Amino acid sequence: MKAVLEELGVKPVNSGACWGSPGWLPTEGRELITSYNPATGEPLAQVAQANEQDYAAVMAKASKAFDKWRRVPAPIRGEMVRDMGNELRKHKDALGKLVTLEMGKIIQEGWGEVQEMIDICDFAVGQSRMLYGNSMHSERPGHRMYEQYHPLGVIGIISAFNFPVAVWAWNSALAAICGDASLWKPSSKTPLTGIAVQHIINRVMDRHNCPGVFNLVVGRGGVVGERLVKDQRVAMVSFTGSTKQGRKVGETVAARFGSTILELGGNNAIIVTPNADLKLAIPAILFGAVGTAGQRCTSTRRIIVHESIRDQLVDTLLKAYQQVHIGNPIDEGTLMGPLVDTGAVQDMMNAMDRIKQEGGKILCGGEKLEGKDYPGGCFVTPCIAAVKNEFEIVQEETFAPILYIITYGDPNRDREGVATDLDEAIAYHNDVPQGLSSAIFTTNLLEAEQFLSSVGSDCGIANVNIGTSGAEIGGAFGGEKETGGGRESGSDAWKAYMRRQTNTINWSKELPLAQGIKFGD
């Protein structure tokens, strides 16, 4: 652990804000927070939290950097992002281990998260030469019309603990090639990964003489977060977190006419039809439900399975759950590590009580794990529960490894208004407030196409014969309904980081008006 922290520049006590390179603010007179390893309960390091004056200094630096950075040609900005990806490659092993040590996801997922950062840098480099606008024909003779995109401003990034570095990279790499500066507030549960990334990126900014393009502020949500959300200088806020907090962020930013990307709750389901290949479905369900200890926004929460194969699927899942090795996530043989903290454990225990109170049946798991093999108080066993989709607890997102089994296709059940079994399954699937990720397992082409059609999944992500978790950076990531509606990462998500402008040039010697309007002589 010591070698990892030293390589990444993390000290026993760390500054809470960076406003360029080097630019670390002093720690004296500032409140300290301690970051703990959830697998052991041991303290990793302390971080000095930024106050309002610190935020003001960082924001001033970011604003100044934006004014300079937006004048740099986009392909040149892309070269800096290329260097950023290469620098991350050098430290992939150490940064991945720090993600595991501080957040608790297994080491394979820690390395995978850093690889995701590298991948988005590669994507952004190519995108820096493809910030295309459209050209269109004018109805007026001697006129030319086209659209172009300009840098937007300072981008505020508020990330969550479950992906402590990847979500920052999704936003900051695209923002950088678009000509924006960024200001990052990481989760107070995982501040060390933010500080480590800033140390890495500072070296890149030094080499390219662009201090202040990437900025970090660690602080309380009620101090730094609230100030960032209300700041008129922050043109766009990308927020990842709960629906409850996201609603507040969205309302606050909208009130000042800023823009947002909101990546909020997920309540993701997989439909398993009688035509499913269970050899594909079982491992996909297992990773989706147990990966990251159920703490992904794309984690699989609900299985909607046909009555005819329900028992076979559940029996196979129960056997698979018995083989999940739970332990220290830094060990490569571990498949599930701890929850992020004891508060998350209590949330899971509360959900277990509610499942029973509402009439659900616990099929396995849902216990706290204690003893010398499970220090820290954050280990649990993953749970499978038989429920009804309309249960209140099922309609909510519990950030823990709880998998709900819901059946469809019972001919004795009242299905008024439902034409087919698959219609019933899709109705269950869509009947939750969230709309992030979804999947169906079927070898039937008609079922797959219906699921992907306008009368199918209402989620931002819909998959066939793969699970709900594990999105690639090439596609835009985000959801609908209470998930927020924003899009990050690939495809044309770059447009959210730029302002769109329509241009018309009159190269004639006349001044015709649109729509044939005559105004005077």
Short mmCIF file of C-alpha atoms in Angstrom, two decimals:
data_model
loop_
_atom_site.label_atom_id
_atom_site.label_comp_id
_atom_site.label_asym_id
_atom_site.label_seq_id
_atom_site.Cartn_x
_atom_site.Cartn_y
_atom_site.Cartn_z
CA MET A 1 0.00 0.00 0.00
CA LYS A 2 2.79 2.42 0.88
CA ALA A 3 4.48 1.94 -2.51
CA VAL A 4 1.20 2.62 -4.33
CA LEU A 5 0.60 5.86 -2.44
CA GLU A 6 4.18 7.02 -2.95
CA GLU A 7 4.11 6.37 -6.71
CA LEU A 8 0.94 8.40 -7.06
CA GLY A 9 2.09 11.29 -4.87
CA VAL A 10 -0.42 10.66 -2.07
CA LYS A 11 0.98 11.76 1.31
CA PRO A 12 -0.18 11.02 4.88
CA VAL A 13 -1.85 14.46 4.86
CA ASN A 14 -2.85 15.93 1.48
CA SER A 15 -3.98 19.30 0.25
CA GLY A 16 -7.66 19.47 -0.59
CA ALA A 17 -7.54 21.60 -3.71
CA CYS A 18 -5.38 21.98 -6.78
CA TRP A 19 -5.65 25.08 -8.94
CA GLY A 20 -3.18 24.32 -11.65
CA SER A 21 0.33 22.97 -11.76
CA PRO A 22 1.68 22.68 -9.11
CA GLY A 23 -0.72 25.04 -7.30
CA TRP A 24 -1.55 22.88 -4.28
CA LEU A 25 -3.18 24.98 -1.57
CA PRO A 26 -1.88 24.72 2.01
CA THR A 27 -3.46 22.32 4.50
CA GLU A 28 -3.10 24.52 7.58
CA GLY A 29 -6.33 25.66 9.20
CA ARG A 30 -8.51 23.33 7.16
CA GLU A 31 -10.73 20.48 8.30
CA LEU A 32 -9.25 17.04 7.67
CA ILE A 33 -11.12 13.96 6.49
CA THR A 34 -9.70 10.46 6.70
CA SER A 35 -10.00 7.99 3.84
CA TYR A 36 -10.36 4.37 4.96
CA ASN A 37 -9.80 1.04 3.27
CA PRO A 38 -13.29 -0.55 3.42
CA ALA A 39 -11.79 -4.05 3.24
CA THR A 40 -9.74 -3.64 6.42
CA GLY A 41 -11.04 -0.57 8.18
CA GLU A 42 -7.52 0.86 8.17
CA PRO A 43 -6.93 4.57 7.46
CA LEU A 44 -5.14 5.24 4.18
CA ALA A 45 -4.43 8.98 4.44
CA GLN A 46 -5.98 12.29 5.39
CA VAL A 47 -7.14 15.08 3.11
CA ALA A 48 -7.57 18.75 3.92
CA GLN A 49 -10.96 19.93 2.72
CA ALA A 50 -11.16 23.12 0.71
CA ASN A 51 -13.13 26.03 2.07
CA GLU A 52 -15.03 28.73 0.17
CA GLN A 53 -11.92 30.89 -0.23
CA ASP A 54 -10.03 27.93 -1.67
CA TYR A 55 -12.87 27.29 -4.12
CA ALA A 56 -12.75 30.93 -5.22
CA ALA A 57 -9.00 30.67 -5.93
CA VAL A 58 -9.39 27.45 -7.91
CA MET A 59 -12.33 28.80 -9.89
CA ALA A 60 -10.43 31.97 -10.77
CA LYS A 61 -7.57 29.84 -12.09
CA ALA A 62 -9.93 27.65 -14.12
CA SER A 63 -11.65 30.68 -15.66
CA LYS A 64 -8.31 32.18 -16.66
CA ALA A 65 -7.19 28.86 -18.11
CA PHE A 66 -10.37 28.57 -20.18
CA ASP A 67 -9.79 31.93 -21.81
CA LYS A 68 -6.38 30.74 -23.01
CA TRP A 69 -7.28 27.11 -23.75
CA ARG A 70 -10.27 27.87 -26.00
CA ARG A 71 -7.90 29.70 -28.39
CA VAL A 72 -5.81 26.57 -28.92
CA PRO A 73 -6.75 24.61 -32.09
CA ALA A 74 -8.73 21.48 -31.28
CA PRO A 75 -6.19 19.01 -32.80
CA ILE A 76 -3.48 20.56 -30.62
CA ARG A 77 -5.75 20.17 -27.61
CA GLY A 78 -6.07 16.53 -28.67
CA GLU A 79 -2.30 16.08 -28.44
CA MET A 80 -2.42 17.06 -24.79
CA VAL A 81 -5.17 14.49 -24.18
CA ARG A 82 -3.08 11.88 -26.02
CA ASP A 83 -0.25 12.61 -23.57
CA MET A 84 -2.75 12.31 -20.73
CA GLY A 85 -3.69 8.80 -21.85
CA ASN A 86 -0.04 7.79 -22.11
CA GLU A 87 0.69 9.10 -18.62
CA LEU A 88 -2.25 7.08 -17.28
CA ARG A 89 -0.83 3.99 -18.98
CA LYS A 90 2.37 4.38 -16.98
CA HIS A 91 0.45 4.37 -13.72
CA LYS A 92 -2.38 1.96 -14.56
CA ASP A 93 -1.25 -0.68 -12.08
CA ALA A 94 -0.80 1.71 -9.14
CA LEU A 95 -3.91 3.79 -9.81
CA GLY A 96 -6.02 0.68 -10.26
CA LYS A 97 -4.76 -0.62 -6.91
CA LEU A 98 -5.57 2.70 -5.24
CA VAL A 99 -9.12 2.52 -6.61
CA THR A 100 -9.41 -0.93 -5.03
CA LEU A 101 -7.84 0.14 -1.74
CA GLU A 102 -10.04 3.21 -1.32
CA MET A 103 -13.33 2.13 -2.90
CA GLY A 104 -13.33 -1.64 -2.41
CA LYS A 105 -14.00 -2.95 -5.92
CA ILE A 106 -11.95 -6.01 -6.88
CA ILE A 107 -8.55 -5.39 -8.44
CA GLN A 108 -9.64 -6.50 -11.92
CA GLU A 109 -12.32 -3.81 -11.83
CA GLY A 110 -9.84 -1.28 -10.48
CA TRP A 111 -7.50 -1.88 -13.40
CA GLY A 112 -10.49 -1.93 -15.74
CA GLU A 113 -11.59 1.49 -14.52
CA VAL A 114 -8.19 3.00 -15.31
CA GLN A 115 -8.27 1.30 -18.72
CA GLU A 116 -11.59 3.06 -19.27
CA MET A 117 -9.81 6.36 -18.62
CA ILE A 118 -7.17 5.46 -21.19
CA ASP A 119 -9.82 4.41 -23.71
CA ILE A 120 -11.74 7.68 -23.45
CA CYS A 121 -8.50 9.61 -23.95
CA ASP A 122 -7.89 7.65 -27.16
CA PHE A 123 -11.47 8.34 -28.26
CA ALA A 124 -11.15 12.05 -27.48
CA VAL A 125 -7.92 12.36 -29.48
CA GLY A 126 -9.72 11.21 -32.61
CA GLN A 127 -12.73 13.35 -31.77
CA SER A 128 -10.52 16.45 -31.60
CA ARG A 129 -10.35 16.35 -35.42
CA MET A 130 -14.07 15.64 -35.83
CA LEU A 131 -15.89 18.47 -34.07
CA TYR A 132 -18.12 18.74 -37.08
CA GLY A 133 -20.89 21.18 -37.86
CA ASN A 134 -23.49 20.95 -40.62
CA SER A 135 -23.86 23.03 -43.72
CA MET A 136 -27.31 23.55 -45.22
CA HIS A 137 -28.91 25.28 -48.20
CA SER A 138 -30.42 28.70 -47.64
CA GLU A 139 -33.78 29.61 -49.15
CA ARG A 140 -32.34 33.02 -49.97
CA PRO A 141 -30.21 33.43 -53.10
CA GLY A 142 -26.58 34.33 -52.53
CA HIS A 143 -26.61 33.09 -48.93
CA ARG A 144 -24.71 30.30 -47.20
CA MET A 145 -25.77 28.66 -43.93
CA TYR A 146 -23.84 26.40 -41.62
CA GLU A 147 -23.48 25.39 -37.97
CA GLN A 148 -20.37 25.33 -35.83
CA TYR A 149 -19.51 24.50 -32.24
CA HIS A 150 -17.52 26.64 -29.82
CA PRO A 151 -16.02 25.91 -26.38
CA LEU A 152 -18.64 26.18 -23.66
CA GLY A 153 -16.70 27.33 -20.59
CA VAL A 154 -15.70 25.83 -17.26
CA ILE A 155 -17.23 22.38 -16.76
CA GLY A 156 -18.06 21.30 -13.20
CA ILE A 157 -17.67 17.57 -12.56
CA ILE A 158 -19.19 16.05 -9.41
CA SER A 159 -18.42 12.33 -9.33
CA ALA A 160 -19.52 9.45 -7.11
CA PHE A 161 -17.50 6.95 -5.09
CA ASN A 162 -18.33 3.86 -7.16
CA PHE A 163 -16.36 5.00 -10.22
CA PRO A 164 -13.96 7.42 -8.55
CA VAL A 165 -11.78 8.10 -11.61
CA ALA A 166 -13.46 6.87 -14.82
CA VAL A 167 -16.39 9.29 -14.73
CA TRP A 168 -13.97 12.19 -14.32
CA ALA A 169 -12.12 11.02 -17.43
CA TRP A 170 -15.33 10.66 -19.45
CA ASN A 171 -16.08 14.31 -18.84
CA SER A 172 -12.67 15.93 -18.64
CA ALA A 173 -11.14 14.33 -21.74
CA LEU A 174 -14.05 15.41 -23.94
CA ALA A 175 -14.25 18.81 -22.27
CA ALA A 176 -10.53 19.37 -22.91
CA ILE A 177 -10.63 18.64 -26.63
CA CYS A 178 -13.71 20.88 -26.87
CA GLY A 179 -11.68 23.77 -25.44
CA ASP A 180 -13.14 23.78 -21.93
CA ALA A 181 -11.46 23.86 -18.54
CA SER A 182 -12.85 21.55 -15.85
CA LEU A 183 -13.30 21.73 -12.09
CA TRP A 184 -13.65 18.37 -10.35
CA LYS A 185 -15.25 17.67 -7.00
CA PRO A 186 -14.71 13.97 -6.25
CA SER A 187 -16.70 12.05 -3.66
CA SER A 188 -15.59 12.66 -0.08
CA LYS A 189 -15.58 8.86 0.29
CA THR A 190 -12.80 8.53 -2.31
CA PRO A 191 -10.69 11.71 -2.25
CA LEU A 192 -7.28 10.02 -2.59
CA THR A 193 -7.94 8.75 -6.09
CA GLY A 194 -8.83 12.30 -7.11
CA ILE A 195 -5.60 13.64 -5.66
CA ALA A 196 -3.59 10.89 -7.36
CA VAL A 197 -5.15 11.66 -10.75
CA GLN A 198 -4.45 15.37 -10.30
CA HIS A 199 -0.77 14.65 -9.61
CA ILE A 200 -0.62 12.60 -12.83
CA ILE A 201 -2.39 15.24 -14.90
CA ASN A 202 -0.33 18.10 -13.47
CA ARG A 203 2.74 16.63 -15.17
CA VAL A 204 0.88 16.62 -18.48
CA MET A 205 -0.23 20.23 -18.07
CA ASP A 206 3.35 21.22 -17.25
CA ARG A 207 4.66 19.65 -20.45
CA HIS A 208 2.02 21.40 -22.56
CA ASN A 209 2.17 24.72 -20.71
CA CYS A 210 -1.56 24.74 -19.98
CA PRO A 211 -1.95 25.11 -16.19
CA GLY A 212 -5.48 25.21 -14.85
CA VAL A 213 -7.20 23.23 -17.62
CA PHE A 214 -7.85 20.44 -15.10
CA ASN A 215 -8.65 21.45 -11.52
CA LEU A 216 -9.56 19.61 -8.33
CA VAL A 217 -11.42 20.69 -5.21
CA VAL A 218 -12.06 18.26 -2.36
CA GLY A 219 -14.62 19.55 0.09
CA ARG A 220 -18.02 19.17 1.66
CA GLY A 221 -21.04 19.15 -0.61
CA GLY A 222 -22.65 21.91 1.44
CA VAL A 223 -19.58 24.12 0.98
CA VAL A 224 -17.75 23.34 -2.25
CA GLY A 225 -20.48 21.39 -4.07
CA GLU A 226 -23.17 23.96 -3.46
CA ARG A 227 -20.88 26.81 -4.47
CA LEU A 228 -19.96 25.03 -7.70
CA VAL A 229 -23.57 24.29 -8.63
CA LYS A 230 -24.64 27.90 -8.08
CA ASP A 231 -21.63 29.50 -9.78
CA GLN A 232 -22.57 31.39 -12.95
CA ARG A 233 -19.05 30.83 -14.25
CA VAL A 234 -19.67 27.07 -14.41
CA ALA A 235 -21.33 26.69 -17.78
CA MET A 236 -22.27 23.05 -17.36
CA VAL A 237 -22.40 20.67 -14.38
CA SER A 238 -21.96 16.94 -14.85
CA PHE A 239 -23.36 15.27 -11.73
CA THR A 240 -23.25 11.59 -10.87
CA GLY A 241 -25.15 10.50 -7.78
CA SER A 242 -28.58 9.81 -6.35
CA THR A 243 -31.81 10.90 -7.96
CA LYS A 244 -32.63 12.93 -4.86
CA GLN A 245 -29.43 14.97 -5.05
CA GLY A 246 -29.55 15.13 -8.83
CA ARG A 247 -32.96 16.72 -8.74
CA LYS A 248 -31.59 19.49 -6.52
CA VAL A 249 -28.58 19.99 -8.79
CA GLY A 250 -30.74 20.11 -11.90
CA GLU A 251 -33.16 22.63 -10.40
CA THR A 252 -30.37 24.88 -9.12
CA VAL A 253 -28.40 24.93 -12.37
CA ALA A 254 -31.54 25.40 -14.47
CA ALA A 255 -32.53 28.39 -12.33
CA ARG A 256 -29.39 30.18 -13.53
CA PHE A 257 -29.84 28.88 -17.11
CA GLY A 258 -26.82 26.60 -16.96
CA SER A 259 -26.80 23.13 -18.49
CA THR A 260 -26.40 19.72 -16.85
CA ILE A 261 -25.54 16.12 -17.49
CA LEU A 262 -27.28 14.07 -14.81
CA GLU A 263 -26.27 10.43 -14.30
CA LEU A 264 -28.57 9.33 -11.50
CA GLY A 265 -30.23 6.16 -10.23
CA GLY A 266 -30.60 2.88 -12.05
CA ASN A 267 -32.99 -0.01 -11.40
CA ASN A 268 -31.80 -2.23 -14.17
CA ALA A 269 -33.59 -5.39 -15.29
CA ILE A 270 -32.85 -8.39 -17.46
CA ILE A 271 -35.71 -10.21 -19.16
CA VAL A 272 -35.03 -13.93 -19.55
CA THR A 273 -37.40 -15.54 -22.05
CA PRO A 274 -38.01 -19.26 -22.65
CA ASN A 275 -35.80 -18.87 -25.73
CA ALA A 276 -32.78 -17.69 -23.70
CA ASP A 277 -29.40 -19.40 -23.73
CA LEU A 278 -28.89 -19.80 -19.98
CA LYS A 279 -25.18 -20.50 -20.49
CA LEU A 280 -24.92 -16.85 -21.53
CA ALA A 281 -27.51 -15.47 -19.14
CA ILE A 282 -26.18 -16.88 -15.85
CA PRO A 283 -22.66 -15.35 -15.93
CA ALA A 284 -24.06 -12.05 -17.21
CA ILE A 285 -26.56 -11.93 -14.34
CA LEU A 286 -23.88 -12.91 -11.83
CA PHE A 287 -21.46 -10.16 -12.88
CA GLY A 288 -24.24 -7.59 -13.19
CA ALA A 289 -25.60 -8.29 -9.72
CA VAL A 290 -22.41 -9.08 -7.77
CA GLY A 291 -19.78 -7.00 -9.60
CA THR A 292 -18.61 -3.99 -7.58
CA ALA A 293 -20.73 -5.50 -4.78
CA GLY A 294 -23.85 -4.21 -6.52
CA GLN A 295 -22.62 -0.61 -6.35
CA ARG A 296 -22.78 0.26 -10.03
CA CYS A 297 -25.49 2.48 -11.46
CA THR A 298 -25.76 -0.26 -14.12
CA SER A 299 -25.87 -3.15 -11.62
CA THR A 300 -28.54 -5.74 -12.35
CA ARG A 301 -31.32 -5.29 -9.78
CA ARG A 302 -34.23 -7.23 -11.28
CA ILE A 303 -34.56 -10.50 -13.20
CA ILE A 304 -37.87 -10.82 -15.05
CA VAL A 305 -37.99 -14.50 -15.95
CA HIS A 306 -40.64 -16.59 -17.68
CA GLU A 307 -42.61 -18.92 -15.44
CA SER A 308 -41.59 -21.98 -17.47
CA ILE A 309 -37.84 -21.55 -16.78
CA ARG A 310 -37.99 -19.71 -13.47
CA ASP A 311 -37.04 -22.66 -11.25
CA GLN A 312 -34.19 -23.74 -13.52
CA LEU A 313 -32.74 -20.23 -13.61
CA VAL A 314 -33.05 -19.68 -9.86
CA ASP A 315 -31.51 -23.07 -9.00
CA THR A 316 -28.55 -22.37 -11.27
CA LEU A 317 -28.11 -18.88 -9.84
CA LEU A 318 -28.17 -20.17 -6.27
CA LYS A 319 -25.36 -22.60 -7.10
CA ALA A 320 -23.39 -19.83 -8.81
CA TYR A 321 -23.79 -17.52 -5.79
CA GLN A 322 -22.33 -20.22 -3.54
CA GLN A 323 -19.14 -20.09 -5.60
CA VAL A 324 -18.61 -16.32 -5.28
CA HIS A 325 -15.41 -15.78 -3.32
CA ILE A 326 -15.88 -12.81 -0.99
CA GLY A 327 -12.81 -11.24 0.53
CA ASN A 328 -10.06 -8.66 0.24
CA PRO A 329 -10.51 -7.09 -3.21
CA ILE A 330 -6.78 -6.64 -3.71
CA ASP A 331 -6.44 -10.44 -3.99
CA GLU A 332 -6.89 -11.49 -7.61
CA GLY A 333 -8.99 -14.54 -6.68
CA THR A 334 -11.68 -12.41 -5.05
CA LEU A 335 -14.93 -11.93 -6.98
CA MET A 336 -16.70 -9.60 -4.54
CA GLY A 337 -15.20 -7.12 -2.12
CA PRO A 338 -16.81 -5.00 0.59
CA LEU A 339 -19.43 -2.31 0.40
CA VAL A 340 -17.94 1.17 0.51
CA ASP A 341 -18.68 1.82 4.21
CA THR A 342 -20.78 0.71 7.16
CA GLY A 343 -23.53 3.12 6.15
CA ALA A 344 -23.96 1.19 2.91
CA VAL A 345 -24.16 -2.04 4.91
CA GLN A 346 -26.93 -0.60 7.05
CA ASP A 347 -28.82 0.52 3.95
CA MET A 348 -28.70 -3.06 2.71
CA MET A 349 -29.88 -4.46 6.03
CA ASN A 350 -32.78 -1.99 6.02
CA ALA A 351 -33.71 -3.15 2.51
CA MET A 352 -33.65 -6.79 3.65
CA ASP A 353 -36.14 -5.97 6.40
CA ARG A 354 -38.42 -4.18 3.95
CA ILE A 355 -38.35 -7.10 1.51
CA LYS A 356 -39.66 -9.39 4.25
CA GLN A 357 -42.20 -6.84 5.50
CA GLU A 358 -43.67 -6.43 2.02
CA GLY A 359 -44.04 -10.19 1.55
CA GLY A 360 -40.89 -11.10 -0.35
CA LYS A 361 -38.91 -14.28 0.23
CA ILE A 362 -35.14 -14.30 0.76
CA LEU A 363 -33.72 -17.16 -1.30
CA CYS A 364 -30.11 -16.66 -0.24
CA GLY A 365 -27.68 -14.17 1.25
CA GLY A 366 -28.21 -10.77 2.77
CA GLU A 367 -26.10 -11.31 5.90
CA LYS A 368 -23.25 -9.31 7.37
CA LEU A 369 -19.91 -11.11 7.34
CA GLU A 370 -17.75 -10.76 10.42
CA GLY A 371 -14.62 -12.28 11.90
CA LYS A 372 -10.91 -12.10 11.17
CA ASP A 373 -11.40 -12.82 7.46
CA TYR A 374 -13.81 -9.89 7.11
CA PRO A 375 -12.43 -6.90 9.03
CA GLY A 376 -13.77 -3.40 8.65
CA GLY A 377 -17.45 -4.25 9.03
CA CYS A 378 -18.30 -3.72 5.33
CA PHE A 379 -18.63 -7.28 4.01
CA VAL A 380 -21.99 -8.87 3.15
CA THR A 381 -23.27 -11.88 1.27
CA PRO A 382 -25.06 -11.16 -2.02
CA CYS A 383 -28.81 -11.65 -1.83
CA ILE A 384 -31.41 -13.18 -4.14
CA ALA A 385 -35.04 -12.47 -3.24
CA ALA A 386 -38.35 -13.51 -4.80
CA VAL A 387 -40.61 -10.45 -5.00
CA LYS A 388 -43.34 -8.69 -6.93
CA ASN A 389 -42.41 -5.79 -9.17
CA GLU A 390 -44.89 -3.47 -7.45
CA PHE A 391 -43.21 -3.75 -4.02
CA GLU A 392 -42.09 -0.29 -2.90
CA ILE A 393 -38.56 -1.51 -2.15
CA VAL A 394 -38.29 -2.96 -5.66
CA GLN A 395 -39.24 0.41 -7.16
CA GLU A 396 -36.26 1.99 -5.39
CA GLU A 397 -32.54 1.60 -6.01
CA THR A 398 -30.62 -0.01 -3.16
CA PHE A 399 -26.89 0.37 -3.80
CA ALA A 400 -26.01 -3.15 -2.69
CA PRO A 401 -25.88 -6.73 -4.08
CA ILE A 402 -29.62 -7.49 -3.92
CA LEU A 403 -31.14 -9.29 -6.92
CA TYR A 404 -34.92 -9.49 -7.27
CA ILE A 405 -36.59 -12.43 -9.04
CA ILE A 406 -39.88 -11.53 -10.74
CA THR A 407 -41.86 -13.99 -12.85
CA TYR A 408 -44.02 -13.40 -15.90
CA GLY A 409 -46.07 -15.58 -18.22
CA ASP A 410 -48.40 -17.19 -15.66
CA PRO A 411 -51.60 -17.98 -17.63
CA ASN A 412 -53.66 -17.86 -14.42
CA ARG A 413 -52.64 -14.28 -13.63
CA ASP A 414 -54.88 -11.37 -14.60
CA ARG A 415 -53.10 -9.65 -17.46
CA GLU A 416 -55.66 -7.17 -18.64
CA GLY A 417 -54.39 -5.13 -21.57
CA VAL A 418 -51.37 -7.41 -22.15
CA ALA A 419 -51.33 -9.17 -25.53
CA THR A 420 -48.40 -11.57 -25.12
CA ASP A 421 -46.06 -12.89 -22.45
CA LEU A 422 -43.29 -10.63 -23.70
CA ASP A 423 -45.60 -7.61 -23.52
CA GLU A 424 -46.14 -8.48 -19.86
CA ALA A 425 -42.39 -8.77 -19.24
CA ILE A 426 -41.69 -5.42 -20.93
CA ALA A 427 -44.49 -3.79 -18.93
CA TYR A 428 -42.84 -5.02 -15.70
CA HIS A 429 -39.47 -3.91 -16.99
CA ASN A 430 -40.59 -0.34 -17.72
CA ASP A 431 -42.76 0.02 -14.62
CA VAL A 432 -40.09 1.63 -12.42
CA PRO A 433 -39.11 5.31 -12.11
CA GLN A 434 -35.57 4.77 -13.38
CA GLY A 435 -34.43 4.11 -16.95
CA LEU A 436 -30.70 3.53 -17.28
CA SER A 437 -29.65 0.08 -18.51
CA SER A 438 -31.58 -2.98 -19.64
CA ALA A 439 -31.14 -6.35 -21.33
CA ILE A 440 -32.99 -9.32 -22.74
CA PHE A 441 -31.72 -12.85 -23.17
CA THR A 442 -33.34 -14.61 -26.10
CA THR A 443 -32.37 -16.44 -29.27
CA ASN A 444 -35.66 -15.37 -30.87
CA LEU A 445 -35.13 -12.53 -33.34
CA LEU A 446 -38.69 -11.25 -32.99
CA GLU A 447 -38.36 -10.97 -29.20
CA ALA A 448 -35.02 -9.18 -29.50
CA GLU A 449 -36.34 -6.68 -32.02
CA GLN A 450 -39.46 -5.95 -29.97
CA PHE A 451 -37.30 -5.27 -26.91
CA LEU A 452 -35.21 -2.77 -28.90
CA SER A 453 -38.22 -1.13 -30.57
CA SER A 454 -40.20 1.95 -29.52
CA VAL A 455 -42.60 -0.34 -27.60
CA GLY A 456 -39.76 -2.13 -25.85
CA SER A 457 -37.20 -1.00 -23.26
CA ASP A 458 -37.56 2.62 -22.17
CA CYS A 459 -33.95 2.84 -21.00
CA GLY A 460 -31.01 4.77 -22.41
CA ILE A 461 -29.11 1.49 -22.81
CA ALA A 462 -30.75 -1.69 -24.16
CA ASN A 463 -28.78 -4.88 -24.79
CA VAL A 464 -29.48 -8.30 -26.27
CA ASN A 465 -27.69 -11.36 -24.89
CA ILE A 466 -25.30 -9.34 -22.74
CA GLY A 467 -25.91 -7.97 -19.26
CA THR A 468 -26.78 -4.51 -18.02
CA SER A 469 -23.31 -3.70 -16.72
CA GLY A 470 -20.05 -3.03 -18.53
CA ALA A 471 -20.68 -0.29 -21.11
CA GLU A 472 -18.00 0.56 -23.68
CA ILE A 473 -16.81 4.15 -24.06
CA GLY A 474 -17.65 4.24 -27.78
CA GLY A 475 -21.37 4.60 -27.09
CA ALA A 476 -23.09 7.48 -25.33
CA PHE A 477 -23.79 6.54 -21.71
CA GLY A 478 -26.90 7.68 -19.84
CA GLY A 479 -30.55 7.04 -19.16
CA GLU A 480 -34.08 8.37 -19.11
CA LYS A 481 -36.78 9.20 -16.55
CA GLU A 482 -35.32 9.58 -13.04
CA THR A 483 -31.90 8.56 -14.33
CA GLY A 484 -31.59 12.14 -15.54
CA GLY A 485 -31.46 12.10 -19.32
CA GLY A 486 -27.83 13.12 -19.77
CA ARG A 487 -25.21 11.44 -21.98
CA GLU A 488 -21.48 11.07 -21.38
CA SER A 489 -18.55 9.26 -22.98
CA GLY A 490 -18.73 8.31 -26.67
CA SER A 491 -20.83 8.86 -29.79
CA ASP A 492 -21.80 12.56 -30.09
CA ALA A 493 -21.70 13.25 -26.33
CA TRP A 494 -19.00 15.85 -27.06
CA LYS A 495 -21.74 18.26 -28.16
CA ALA A 496 -22.82 18.75 -24.54
CA TYR A 497 -19.46 20.40 -23.84
CA MET A 498 -19.79 22.98 -26.60
CA ARG A 499 -22.17 25.76 -27.57
CA ARG A 500 -23.87 25.49 -30.91
CA GLN A 501 -23.98 28.42 -33.32
CA THR A 502 -25.87 28.85 -36.61
CA ASN A 503 -24.19 31.15 -39.15
CA THR A 504 -25.61 32.75 -42.27
CA ILE A 505 -23.41 34.63 -44.73
CA ASN A 506 -24.88 36.91 -47.40
CA TRP A 507 -22.45 37.06 -50.31
CA SER A 508 -24.94 38.73 -52.67
CA LYS A 509 -25.59 42.44 -53.23
CA GLU A 510 -29.24 42.09 -52.17
CA LEU A 511 -30.93 41.76 -48.80
CA PRO A 512 -33.82 39.32 -49.19
CA LEU A 513 -35.68 38.34 -46.00
CA ALA A 514 -36.54 34.80 -45.01
CA GLN A 515 -40.05 33.48 -45.69
CA GLY A 516 -40.31 35.99 -48.55
CA ILE A 517 -41.20 38.83 -46.18
CA LYS A 518 -41.36 42.30 -47.76
CA PHE A 519 -40.43 45.15 -45.42
CA GLY A 520 -40.82 48.61 -46.92
CA ASP A 521 -39.48 49.51 -50.36
#
